[in-house]
Amino acid sequence: MNKITAAITAIGSYVPEFVLSNKVLEGLVETNDEWITSRTGIKERRILKEEGKGTSFLAIEAAKNLLLKSNVDPAEIDMVIMATATPDLLVAATGVYVASQIGAVNAFAYDLQAACSSFLYGMSTASAYISSGKYKKVLLIGADKMSSIIDYTDRSTCIIFGDGAGAVLFEPNTEGLGLQDEILRSDGIGREFLKIEAGGSILPPSEDTIKNKQHFVHQDGKTVFKYAVSGMADVSEKIMQRNNLSHNDVNWLIAHQANKRIIDATANRMGVEEDKVLVNIHRYGNTTSATLPLLLADFEEKFKKGDNLIFAAFGGGFTWGSIYLK
Ligand code: UT7
């Protein structure tokens, strides 16, 4: 019998309507369009404004979009993996609620948190479940409402992040399509440089933590930038070598959209030409767990069966990695 690989068979996405442009940010903090564009590549982001709506709202919309486009019966889904760094609630996994809301009544679900690498790690998890032969339809959703953890008076973070969601369905394939190889890494040194300090078990919420703005994302951008450039480029280069892929063999680079300069550095190290590098950071900013599936959704029409896709991500923790998928 042929080996079972996990192939992507459907894609969906959702971004909220409200557009937060660089121009609007100029009125909130001391920054300007020229600085943001040249340092990050970002022009605007989407923000989920409606009160009472959390990450699950984004995820449900993305999943519904996938179900509509693919005609898949949600009752056939075996499992929902919810990649997110901004769950609706600290306890009671967001994925469980999402699965119920989309009619995935026969699925089990849970959340997977690895900051900006959550979706990439989720691809590995989904693939392992499929290849094991245990499950036939695994829905992986990457969604984040980053605006819920951003301080809009902090110019070092508020210019970067946006809200969004994407979903992909993994199914078994016996023609050799789907996930081929992966290199996943992590290093706890990163905890110092990108984190939300309070609200967890070390520092539960208090009047002081609120006063000190410790429930927002804080990052040492310069240090994270350095680690991200070398981390993402290293694993992407390595996965090409390990699979005997030259730059000509790579059809598309699908890299986490954190900073256009990090994406360019990764592509450079891989020797991949600019027209193969998928970019939508100018429209959405960094949507954390949603960047990779949003790229898949935005550029879906470009992909042909058998194309060689290299995925790469880097995130807080630190967490990073690269995946080769056909
Ligand atoms: O997805 C998770 C992983 N996260 C990342 O990958 C983020 C990685 N880091 C970055 O993308 C970049 O470090 C940032 C975009 C966050 C910052 O860019 P940078 O080129 O590293 O700038 P910097 O922090 O070194 O700041 C350069 C200057 C500083 O001024 P001085 O000290 O040179 O006078 C900052 O105060 O730019 C100033 N600055 C700003 N100016 C205008 C910092 N933020 C802003 C701003 N607008 N928003």
mmCIF file of C-alpha atoms and ligand atoms in Angstrom:
data_model
loop_
_atom_site.group_PDB
_atom_site.id
_atom_site.type_symbol
_atom_site.label_atom_id
_atom_site.label_comp_id
_atom_site.label_asym_id
_atom_site.label_seq_id
_atom_site.Cartn_x
_atom_site.Cartn_y
_atom_site.Cartn_z
ATOM 1 C CA MET A 1 0.000 0.000 0.000
ATOM 2 C CA ASN A 2 1.187 3.521 -0.805
ATOM 3 C CA LYS A 3 2.316 5.723 2.052
ATOM 4 C CA ILE A 4 -0.380 8.095 3.403
ATOM 5 C CA THR A 5 0.550 11.766 3.265
ATOM 6 C CA ALA A 6 -1.530 14.728 4.481
ATOM 7 C CA ALA A 7 -2.649 16.989 1.646
ATOM 8 C CA ILE A 8 -4.403 20.351 1.797
ATOM 9 C CA THR A 9 -7.744 19.916 0.024
ATOM 10 C CA ALA A 10 -9.606 23.125 0.933
ATOM 11 C CA ILE A 11 -8.842 26.676 2.060
ATOM 12 C CA GLY A 12 -10.922 29.463 3.627
ATOM 13 C CA SER A 13 -10.273 32.833 5.209
ATOM 14 C CA TYR A 14 -11.780 35.859 6.897
ATOM 15 C CA VAL A 15 -10.623 39.351 7.840
ATOM 16 C CA PRO A 16 -12.771 41.953 9.606
ATOM 17 C CA GLU A 17 -13.985 44.956 7.627
ATOM 18 C CA PHE A 18 -12.460 47.769 9.672
ATOM 19 C CA VAL A 19 -9.203 49.021 8.153
ATOM 20 C CA LEU A 20 -6.573 50.572 10.432
ATOM 21 C CA SER A 21 -4.263 52.492 8.102
ATOM 22 C CA ASN A 22 -0.820 53.944 8.782
ATOM 23 C CA LYS A 23 -2.435 57.372 8.437
ATOM 24 C CA VAL A 24 -4.817 56.646 11.346
ATOM 25 C CA LEU A 25 -1.904 55.368 13.476
ATOM 26 C CA GLU A 26 -0.128 58.674 12.856
ATOM 27 C CA GLY A 27 -2.905 60.229 14.942
ATOM 28 C CA LEU A 28 -2.502 57.714 17.789
ATOM 29 C CA VAL A 29 1.265 57.533 18.323
ATOM 30 C CA GLU A 30 4.352 59.368 17.145
ATOM 31 C CA THR A 31 4.988 57.556 13.870
ATOM 32 C CA ASN A 32 4.584 58.064 10.160
ATOM 33 C CA ASP A 33 3.626 56.132 7.057
ATOM 34 C CA GLU A 34 7.143 56.364 5.621
ATOM 35 C CA TRP A 35 8.762 54.822 8.752
ATOM 36 C CA ILE A 36 6.219 52.002 9.025
ATOM 37 C CA THR A 37 6.350 51.165 5.310
ATOM 38 C CA SER A 38 10.135 51.180 4.999
ATOM 39 C CA ARG A 39 10.781 49.311 8.287
ATOM 40 C CA THR A 40 7.996 46.718 8.063
ATOM 41 C CA GLY A 41 6.246 46.784 4.660
ATOM 42 C CA ILE A 42 2.870 47.300 6.373
ATOM 43 C CA LYS A 43 0.315 49.780 4.974
ATOM 44 C CA GLU A 44 -2.830 48.733 6.828
ATOM 45 C CA ARG A 45 -4.326 46.060 9.096
ATOM 46 C CA ARG A 46 -7.841 44.775 9.799
ATOM 47 C CA ILE A 47 -9.361 45.140 13.257
ATOM 48 C CA LEU A 48 -12.346 43.323 14.777
ATOM 49 C CA LYS A 49 -14.161 46.259 16.352
ATOM 50 C CA GLU A 50 -17.468 44.793 17.542
ATOM 51 C CA GLU A 51 -17.647 44.406 21.298
ATOM 52 C CA GLY A 52 -18.146 40.905 22.632
ATOM 53 C CA LYS A 53 -16.616 39.214 19.590
ATOM 54 C CA GLY A 54 -13.390 37.292 20.102
ATOM 55 C CA THR A 55 -11.021 35.097 18.109
ATOM 56 C CA SER A 56 -13.738 32.441 17.740
ATOM 57 C CA PHE A 57 -15.752 34.847 15.586
ATOM 58 C CA LEU A 58 -12.848 35.187 13.131
ATOM 59 C CA ALA A 59 -12.204 31.433 13.160
ATOM 60 C CA ILE A 60 -15.849 30.512 12.585
ATOM 61 C CA GLU A 61 -16.088 32.881 9.611
ATOM 62 C CA ALA A 62 -12.913 31.423 8.059
ATOM 63 C CA ALA A 63 -14.128 27.852 8.605
ATOM 64 C CA LYS A 64 -17.560 28.655 7.159
ATOM 65 C CA ASN A 65 -15.861 30.177 4.113
ATOM 66 C CA LEU A 66 -13.893 26.925 3.645
ATOM 67 C CA LEU A 67 -17.005 24.760 4.043
ATOM 68 C CA LEU A 68 -18.951 26.877 1.551
ATOM 69 C CA LYS A 69 -16.187 26.808 -1.074
ATOM 70 C CA SER A 70 -15.457 23.084 -0.729
ATOM 71 C CA ASN A 71 -18.932 21.673 -0.111
ATOM 72 C CA VAL A 72 -17.546 19.582 2.753
ATOM 73 C CA ASP A 73 -20.127 18.311 5.251
ATOM 74 C CA PRO A 74 -18.944 19.578 8.684
ATOM 75 C CA ALA A 75 -20.260 16.398 10.307
ATOM 76 C CA GLU A 76 -17.473 14.508 8.465
ATOM 77 C CA ILE A 77 -14.697 16.479 10.138
ATOM 78 C CA ASP A 78 -12.836 14.275 12.642
ATOM 79 C CA MET A 79 -10.803 16.919 14.393
ATOM 80 C CA VAL A 80 -10.403 20.701 14.707
ATOM 81 C CA ILE A 81 -7.028 22.160 15.656
ATOM 82 C CA MET A 82 -7.288 25.798 16.647
ATOM 83 C CA ALA A 83 -3.948 27.583 16.311
ATOM 84 C CA THR A 84 -4.125 30.810 18.298
ATOM 85 C CA ALA A 85 -2.266 33.008 20.749
ATOM 86 C CA THR A 86 -5.424 34.932 21.662
ATOM 87 C CA PRO A 87 -8.015 32.389 22.814
ATOM 88 C CA ASP A 88 -11.521 33.630 23.673
ATOM 89 C CA LEU A 89 -11.020 32.501 27.286
ATOM 90 C CA LEU A 90 -8.009 31.316 29.272
ATOM 91 C CA VAL A 91 -9.781 28.072 30.129
ATOM 92 C CA ALA A 92 -12.273 26.344 27.787
ATOM 93 C CA ALA A 93 -10.483 25.866 24.468
ATOM 94 C CA THR A 94 -11.662 28.174 21.676
ATOM 95 C CA GLY A 95 -11.433 25.330 19.141
ATOM 96 C CA VAL A 96 -14.122 23.392 20.992
ATOM 97 C CA TYR A 97 -16.617 26.255 20.692
ATOM 98 C CA VAL A 98 -15.663 26.847 17.043
ATOM 99 C CA ALA A 99 -16.165 23.168 16.161
ATOM 100 C CA SER A 100 -19.663 23.204 17.676
ATOM 101 C CA GLN A 101 -20.618 26.459 15.968
ATOM 102 C CA ILE A 102 -19.643 25.217 12.488
ATOM 103 C CA GLY A 103 -21.508 21.943 12.903
ATOM 104 C CA ALA A 104 -18.435 19.723 13.325
ATOM 105 C CA VAL A 105 -20.540 17.632 15.699
ATOM 106 C CA ASN A 106 -18.423 14.475 15.373
ATOM 107 C CA ALA A 107 -15.067 16.175 15.847
ATOM 108 C CA PHE A 108 -12.869 16.616 18.891
ATOM 109 C CA ALA A 109 -11.015 19.899 19.167
ATOM 110 C CA TYR A 110 -8.311 21.721 21.072
ATOM 111 C CA ASP A 111 -6.092 24.827 20.931
ATOM 112 C CA LEU A 112 -2.433 24.904 19.981
ATOM 113 C CA GLN A 113 -0.316 27.850 21.142
ATOM 114 C CA ALA A 114 3.150 28.558 19.774
ATOM 115 C CA ALA A 115 2.801 32.314 19.142
ATOM 116 C CA CYS A 116 3.474 33.176 15.496
ATOM 117 C CA SER A 117 4.465 29.563 14.742
ATOM 118 C CA SER A 118 1.129 28.147 15.956
ATOM 119 C CA PHE A 119 -0.202 27.457 12.458
ATOM 120 C CA LEU A 120 3.085 25.958 11.237
ATOM 121 C CA TYR A 121 3.246 23.617 14.248
ATOM 122 C CA GLY A 122 -0.453 22.862 13.644
ATOM 123 C CA MET A 123 0.363 21.720 10.106
ATOM 124 C CA SER A 124 2.781 19.206 11.574
ATOM 125 C CA THR A 125 0.199 17.998 14.120
ATOM 126 C CA ALA A 126 -2.573 17.716 11.522
ATOM 127 C CA SER A 127 -0.270 15.848 9.183
ATOM 128 C CA ALA A 128 0.799 13.371 11.882
ATOM 129 C CA TYR A 129 -2.836 12.535 12.728
ATOM 130 C CA ILE A 130 -3.666 12.001 9.043
ATOM 131 C CA SER A 131 -0.539 9.938 8.249
ATOM 132 C CA SER A 132 -1.250 7.711 11.236
ATOM 133 C CA GLY A 133 -4.366 6.578 9.393
ATOM 134 C CA LYS A 134 -6.527 7.389 12.432
ATOM 135 C CA TYR A 135 -8.362 10.419 11.029
ATOM 136 C CA LYS A 136 -9.519 11.399 7.544
ATOM 137 C CA LYS A 137 -10.498 15.043 7.819
ATOM 138 C CA VAL A 138 -8.554 17.427 10.055
ATOM 139 C CA LEU A 139 -9.501 21.106 10.025
ATOM 140 C CA LEU A 140 -6.655 23.418 11.004
ATOM 141 C CA ILE A 141 -7.621 27.019 11.776
ATOM 142 C CA GLY A 142 -5.189 29.859 12.445
ATOM 143 C CA ALA A 143 -6.888 32.885 13.987
ATOM 144 C CA ASP A 144 -5.888 35.779 16.191
ATOM 145 C CA LYS A 145 -7.536 38.908 17.497
ATOM 146 C CA MET A 146 -4.231 40.642 18.148
ATOM 147 C CA SER A 147 -6.006 43.960 18.762
ATOM 148 C CA SER A 148 -7.185 42.482 22.093
ATOM 149 C CA ILE A 149 -3.611 42.344 23.444
ATOM 150 C CA ILE A 150 -2.085 45.437 21.850
ATOM 151 C CA ASP A 151 -1.445 48.756 23.587
ATOM 152 C CA TYR A 152 -2.431 51.439 21.068
ATOM 153 C CA THR A 153 -0.173 53.942 22.816
ATOM 154 C CA ASP A 154 2.940 51.775 22.234
ATOM 155 C CA ARG A 155 4.369 52.560 18.795
ATOM 156 C CA SER A 156 6.772 49.637 18.863
ATOM 157 C CA THR A 157 3.907 47.102 18.719
ATOM 158 C CA CYS A 158 0.674 48.810 17.609
ATOM 159 C CA ILE A 159 1.951 49.444 14.083
ATOM 160 C CA ILE A 160 2.694 45.764 13.510
ATOM 161 C CA PHE A 161 -0.278 43.593 14.410
ATOM 162 C CA GLY A 162 -3.723 42.987 12.916
ATOM 163 C CA ASP A 163 -6.672 40.582 13.231
ATOM 164 C CA GLY A 164 -7.558 37.751 10.849
ATOM 165 C CA ALA A 165 -8.177 34.050 10.317
ATOM 166 C CA GLY A 166 -7.552 31.278 7.832
ATOM 167 C CA ALA A 167 -8.509 27.612 7.683
ATOM 168 C CA VAL A 168 -7.256 24.589 5.773
ATOM 169 C CA LEU A 169 -8.523 21.030 5.530
ATOM 170 C CA PHE A 170 -6.028 18.157 5.589
ATOM 171 C CA GLU A 171 -6.993 14.819 4.043
ATOM 172 C CA PRO A 172 -5.099 11.594 3.286
ATOM 173 C CA ASN A 173 -3.348 11.321 -0.075
ATOM 174 C CA THR A 174 -1.660 8.302 -1.644
ATOM 175 C CA GLU A 175 -0.198 10.039 -4.717
ATOM 176 C CA GLY A 176 2.656 11.592 -2.744
ATOM 177 C CA LEU A 177 1.029 15.026 -2.382
ATOM 178 C CA GLY A 178 0.889 16.989 0.862
ATOM 179 C CA LEU A 179 3.383 17.440 3.674
ATOM 180 C CA GLN A 180 6.808 16.063 2.714
ATOM 181 C CA ASP A 181 9.195 17.214 5.427
ATOM 182 C CA GLU A 182 9.461 19.525 8.420
ATOM 183 C CA ILE A 183 12.068 21.140 10.653
ATOM 184 C CA LEU A 184 10.521 22.540 13.835
ATOM 185 C CA ARG A 185 12.584 24.284 16.499
ATOM 186 C CA SER A 186 12.161 26.170 19.783
ATOM 187 C CA ASP A 187 14.345 27.980 22.322
ATOM 188 C CA GLY A 188 13.165 29.243 25.719
ATOM 189 C CA ILE A 189 15.634 32.116 25.581
ATOM 190 C CA GLY A 190 12.967 33.950 23.583
ATOM 191 C CA ARG A 191 10.597 34.338 26.533
ATOM 192 C CA GLU A 192 12.539 37.398 27.678
ATOM 193 C CA PHE A 193 12.146 39.247 24.405
ATOM 194 C CA LEU A 194 8.506 38.785 23.368
ATOM 195 C CA LYS A 195 5.783 38.209 25.935
ATOM 196 C CA ILE A 196 2.675 39.218 27.840
ATOM 197 C CA GLU A 197 3.906 39.416 31.411
ATOM 198 C CA ALA A 198 0.706 39.207 33.428
ATOM 199 C CA GLY A 199 -2.515 37.231 33.457
ATOM 200 C CA GLY A 200 -0.804 33.848 33.591
ATOM 201 C CA SER A 201 0.141 31.666 36.560
ATOM 202 C CA ILE A 202 3.304 33.591 37.451
ATOM 203 C CA LEU A 203 1.642 36.977 37.688
ATOM 204 C CA PRO A 204 -2.145 36.757 37.970
ATOM 205 C CA PRO A 205 -4.188 39.890 37.169
ATOM 206 C CA SER A 206 -4.225 42.639 39.769
ATOM 207 C CA GLU A 207 -4.787 46.377 39.917
ATOM 208 C CA ASP A 208 -1.039 46.825 39.585
ATOM 209 C CA THR A 209 -0.686 44.626 36.507
ATOM 210 C CA ILE A 210 -3.383 46.645 34.805
ATOM 211 C CA LYS A 211 -1.865 49.966 35.839
ATOM 212 C CA ASN A 212 1.546 48.794 34.572
ATOM 213 C CA LYS A 213 0.094 47.685 31.207
ATOM 214 C CA GLN A 214 1.396 44.150 31.743
ATOM 215 C CA HIS A 215 -1.513 42.531 29.898
ATOM 216 C CA PHE A 216 -0.264 43.826 26.560
ATOM 217 C CA VAL A 217 2.365 42.384 24.223
ATOM 218 C CA HIS A 218 5.857 43.674 24.886
ATOM 219 C CA GLN A 219 8.726 42.937 22.572
ATOM 220 C CA ASP A 220 12.344 43.853 22.138
ATOM 221 C CA GLY A 221 11.900 44.299 18.407
ATOM 222 C CA LYS A 222 15.566 44.523 17.491
ATOM 223 C CA THR A 223 16.491 41.270 19.263
ATOM 224 C CA VAL A 224 13.451 39.397 17.930
ATOM 225 C CA PHE A 225 14.296 40.681 14.453
ATOM 226 C CA LYS A 226 17.833 39.279 14.644
ATOM 227 C CA TYR A 227 16.715 35.840 15.849
ATOM 228 C CA ALA A 228 13.874 35.772 13.299
ATOM 229 C CA VAL A 229 16.133 36.507 10.333
ATOM 230 C CA SER A 230 18.675 33.824 11.179
ATOM 231 C CA GLY A 231 16.129 31.291 12.488
ATOM 232 C CA MET A 232 13.772 31.373 9.520
ATOM 233 C CA ALA A 233 16.537 31.512 6.924
ATOM 234 C CA ASP A 234 18.481 28.625 8.539
ATOM 235 C CA VAL A 235 15.627 26.126 8.585
ATOM 236 C CA SER A 236 14.330 27.110 5.144
ATOM 237 C CA GLU A 237 17.761 26.638 3.594
ATOM 238 C CA LYS A 238 18.209 23.341 5.437
ATOM 239 C CA ILE A 239 14.868 21.902 4.332
ATOM 240 C CA MET A 240 15.750 22.674 0.696
ATOM 241 C CA GLN A 241 19.123 20.952 1.025
ATOM 242 C CA ARG A 242 17.646 17.925 2.794
ATOM 243 C CA ASN A 243 15.102 17.437 0.006
ATOM 244 C CA ASN A 244 17.497 18.202 -2.859
ATOM 245 C CA LEU A 245 15.473 21.253 -3.890
ATOM 246 C CA SER A 246 17.223 23.994 -5.838
ATOM 247 C CA HIS A 247 15.713 27.472 -6.024
ATOM 248 C CA ASN A 248 14.301 26.449 -9.414
ATOM 249 C CA ASP A 249 12.370 23.585 -7.804
ATOM 250 C CA VAL A 250 10.669 25.845 -5.263
ATOM 251 C CA ASN A 251 7.424 27.246 -6.705
ATOM 252 C CA TRP A 252 6.333 29.365 -3.743
ATOM 253 C CA LEU A 253 7.728 30.636 -0.462
ATOM 254 C CA ILE A 254 4.960 31.052 2.106
ATOM 255 C CA ALA A 255 6.596 32.847 5.024
ATOM 256 C CA HIS A 256 5.171 34.300 8.215
ATOM 257 C CA GLN A 257 4.307 37.963 7.604
ATOM 258 C CA ALA A 258 6.015 39.741 10.527
ATOM 259 C CA ASN A 259 8.254 42.120 8.655
ATOM 260 C CA LYS A 260 8.930 42.430 4.908
ATOM 261 C CA ARG A 261 12.675 42.659 5.648
ATOM 262 C CA ILE A 262 12.627 39.264 7.431
ATOM 263 C CA ILE A 263 10.754 37.686 4.502
ATOM 264 C CA ASP A 264 13.257 39.146 2.005
ATOM 265 C CA ALA A 265 16.230 37.914 4.052
ATOM 266 C CA THR A 266 14.777 34.380 4.111
ATOM 267 C CA ALA A 267 14.123 34.403 0.355
ATOM 268 C CA ASN A 268 17.645 35.680 -0.257
ATOM 269 C CA ARG A 269 19.269 32.880 1.734
ATOM 270 C CA MET A 270 17.149 30.342 -0.170
ATOM 271 C CA GLY A 271 18.037 31.971 -3.499
ATOM 272 C CA VAL A 272 14.327 32.127 -4.350
ATOM 273 C CA GLU A 273 13.304 34.849 -6.821
ATOM 274 C CA GLU A 274 11.024 37.668 -5.706
ATOM 275 C CA ASP A 275 8.092 36.608 -7.891
ATOM 276 C CA LYS A 276 7.856 33.315 -5.977
ATOM 277 C CA VAL A 277 7.610 35.011 -2.585
ATOM 278 C CA LEU A 278 4.000 35.466 -1.509
ATOM 279 C CA VAL A 279 3.384 38.706 0.370
ATOM 280 C CA ASN A 280 0.258 40.317 1.822
ATOM 281 C CA ILE A 281 1.765 42.017 4.872
ATOM 282 C CA HIS A 282 0.947 45.432 3.369
ATOM 283 C CA ARG A 283 -2.765 44.617 3.684
ATOM 284 C CA TYR A 284 -3.014 42.816 7.026
ATOM 285 C CA GLY A 285 0.168 43.420 9.069
ATOM 286 C CA ASN A 286 1.196 40.558 11.342
ATOM 287 C CA THR A 287 -1.882 38.443 12.123
ATOM 288 C CA THR A 288 0.181 35.913 14.144
ATOM 289 C CA SER A 289 -1.473 32.471 13.646
ATOM 290 C CA ALA A 290 -3.352 33.626 10.541
ATOM 291 C CA THR A 291 -0.520 34.811 8.284
ATOM 292 C CA LEU A 292 0.187 31.472 6.559
ATOM 293 C CA PRO A 293 -3.429 30.444 5.826
ATOM 294 C CA LEU A 294 -4.264 34.011 4.722
ATOM 295 C CA LEU A 295 -1.466 33.743 2.147
ATOM 296 C CA LEU A 296 -2.845 30.385 0.991
ATOM 297 C CA ALA A 297 -6.316 31.894 0.634
ATOM 298 C CA ASP A 298 -5.220 35.113 -1.083
ATOM 299 C CA PHE A 299 -3.041 33.314 -3.635
ATOM 300 C CA GLU A 300 -5.102 30.117 -3.983
ATOM 301 C CA GLU A 301 -5.607 30.606 -7.724
ATOM 302 C CA LYS A 302 -1.867 30.589 -8.374
ATOM 303 C CA PHE A 303 -1.260 27.090 -6.993
ATOM 304 C CA LYS A 304 -1.083 24.067 -9.291
ATOM 305 C CA LYS A 305 -1.266 20.430 -8.199
ATOM 306 C CA GLY A 306 2.263 19.243 -7.421
ATOM 307 C CA ASP A 307 3.785 22.698 -6.804
ATOM 308 C CA ASN A 308 6.594 22.705 -4.237
ATOM 309 C CA LEU A 309 5.665 25.018 -1.361
ATOM 310 C CA ILE A 310 8.092 25.998 1.393
ATOM 311 C CA PHE A 311 6.450 27.344 4.549
ATOM 312 C CA ALA A 312 8.469 29.217 7.179
ATOM 313 C CA ALA A 313 7.595 30.900 10.453
ATOM 314 C CA PHE A 314 9.179 32.482 13.498
ATOM 315 C CA GLY A 315 7.451 33.520 16.713
ATOM 316 C CA GLY A 316 7.577 34.230 20.409
ATOM 317 C CA GLY A 317 8.924 31.594 22.735
ATOM 318 C CA PHE A 318 11.041 31.412 20.558
ATOM 319 C CA THR A 319 9.402 28.992 18.141
ATOM 320 C CA TRP A 320 10.261 28.555 14.480
ATOM 321 C CA GLY A 321 10.450 26.137 11.628
ATOM 322 C CA SER A 322 9.973 25.268 8.008
ATOM 323 C CA ILE A 323 7.703 22.819 6.201
ATOM 324 C CA TYR A 324 7.966 21.439 2.673
ATOM 325 C CA LEU A 325 4.571 20.628 1.189
ATOM 326 C CA LYS A 326 3.501 19.472 -2.267
HETATM 327 O O1 UT7 B 1 5.919 37.728 14.604
HETATM 328 C C1 UT7 B 1 6.605 37.585 15.808
HETATM 329 C C2 UT7 B 1 7.970 37.983 15.663
HETATM 330 N N1 UT7 B 1 8.113 39.410 15.661
HETATM 331 C C3 UT7 B 1 8.907 39.959 14.773
HETATM 332 O O2 UT7 B 1 9.417 39.291 13.933
HETATM 333 C C4 UT7 B 1 9.202 41.440 14.919
HETATM 334 C C5 UT7 B 1 10.669 41.676 14.702
HETATM 335 N N2 UT7 B 1 11.042 43.054 14.831
HETATM 336 C C6 UT7 B 1 10.748 44.000 13.895
HETATM 337 O O3 UT7 B 1 10.048 43.759 12.951
HETATM 338 C C7 UT7 B 1 11.396 45.331 14.047
HETATM 339 O O4 UT7 B 1 12.394 45.293 15.043
HETATM 340 C C8 UT7 B 1 10.415 46.490 14.362
HETATM 341 C C9 UT7 B 1 9.548 46.770 13.164
HETATM 342 C C10 UT7 B 1 9.585 46.156 15.568
HETATM 343 C C11 UT7 B 1 11.226 47.778 14.645
HETATM 344 O O5 UT7 B 1 12.088 48.069 13.557
HETATM 345 P P1 UT7 B 1 13.630 48.372 13.810
HETATM 346 O O6 UT7 B 1 14.210 48.667 12.493
HETATM 347 O O7 UT7 B 1 14.203 47.218 14.564
HETATM 348 O O8 UT7 B 1 13.576 49.685 14.661
HETATM 349 P P2 UT7 B 1 14.180 49.955 16.118
HETATM 350 O O9 UT7 B 1 13.347 49.321 17.158
HETATM 351 O O10 UT7 B 1 15.645 49.657 16.093
HETATM 352 O O11 UT7 B 1 14.022 51.522 16.195
HETATM 353 C C12 UT7 B 1 14.736 52.417 15.328
HETATM 354 C C13 UT7 B 1 14.299 53.839 15.657
HETATM 355 C C14 UT7 B 1 14.355 54.136 17.149
HETATM 356 O O12 UT7 B 1 14.720 55.496 17.296
HETATM 357 P P3 UT7 B 1 16.247 55.921 17.633
HETATM 358 O O13 UT7 B 1 16.539 55.248 18.934
HETATM 359 O O14 UT7 B 1 17.056 55.372 16.493
HETATM 360 O O15 UT7 B 1 16.177 57.394 17.687
HETATM 361 C C15 UT7 B 1 12.927 53.971 17.594
HETATM 362 O O16 UT7 B 1 12.622 54.735 18.735
HETATM 363 O O17 UT7 B 1 12.935 54.030 15.265
HETATM 364 C C16 UT7 B 1 12.157 54.477 16.396
HETATM 365 N N3 UT7 B 1 10.824 53.873 16.284
HETATM 366 C C17 UT7 B 1 9.835 54.423 15.571
HETATM 367 N N4 UT7 B 1 9.771 55.553 14.850
HETATM 368 C C18 UT7 B 1 8.599 55.816 14.213
HETATM 369 C C19 UT7 B 1 10.388 52.708 16.823
HETATM 370 N N5 UT7 B 1 9.107 52.496 16.465
HETATM 371 C C20 UT7 B 1 8.749 53.545 15.695
HETATM 372 C C21 UT7 B 1 7.556 53.868 15.014
HETATM 373 N N6 UT7 B 1 7.545 55.015 14.289
HETATM 374 N N7 UT7 B 1 6.455 53.099 15.059
#
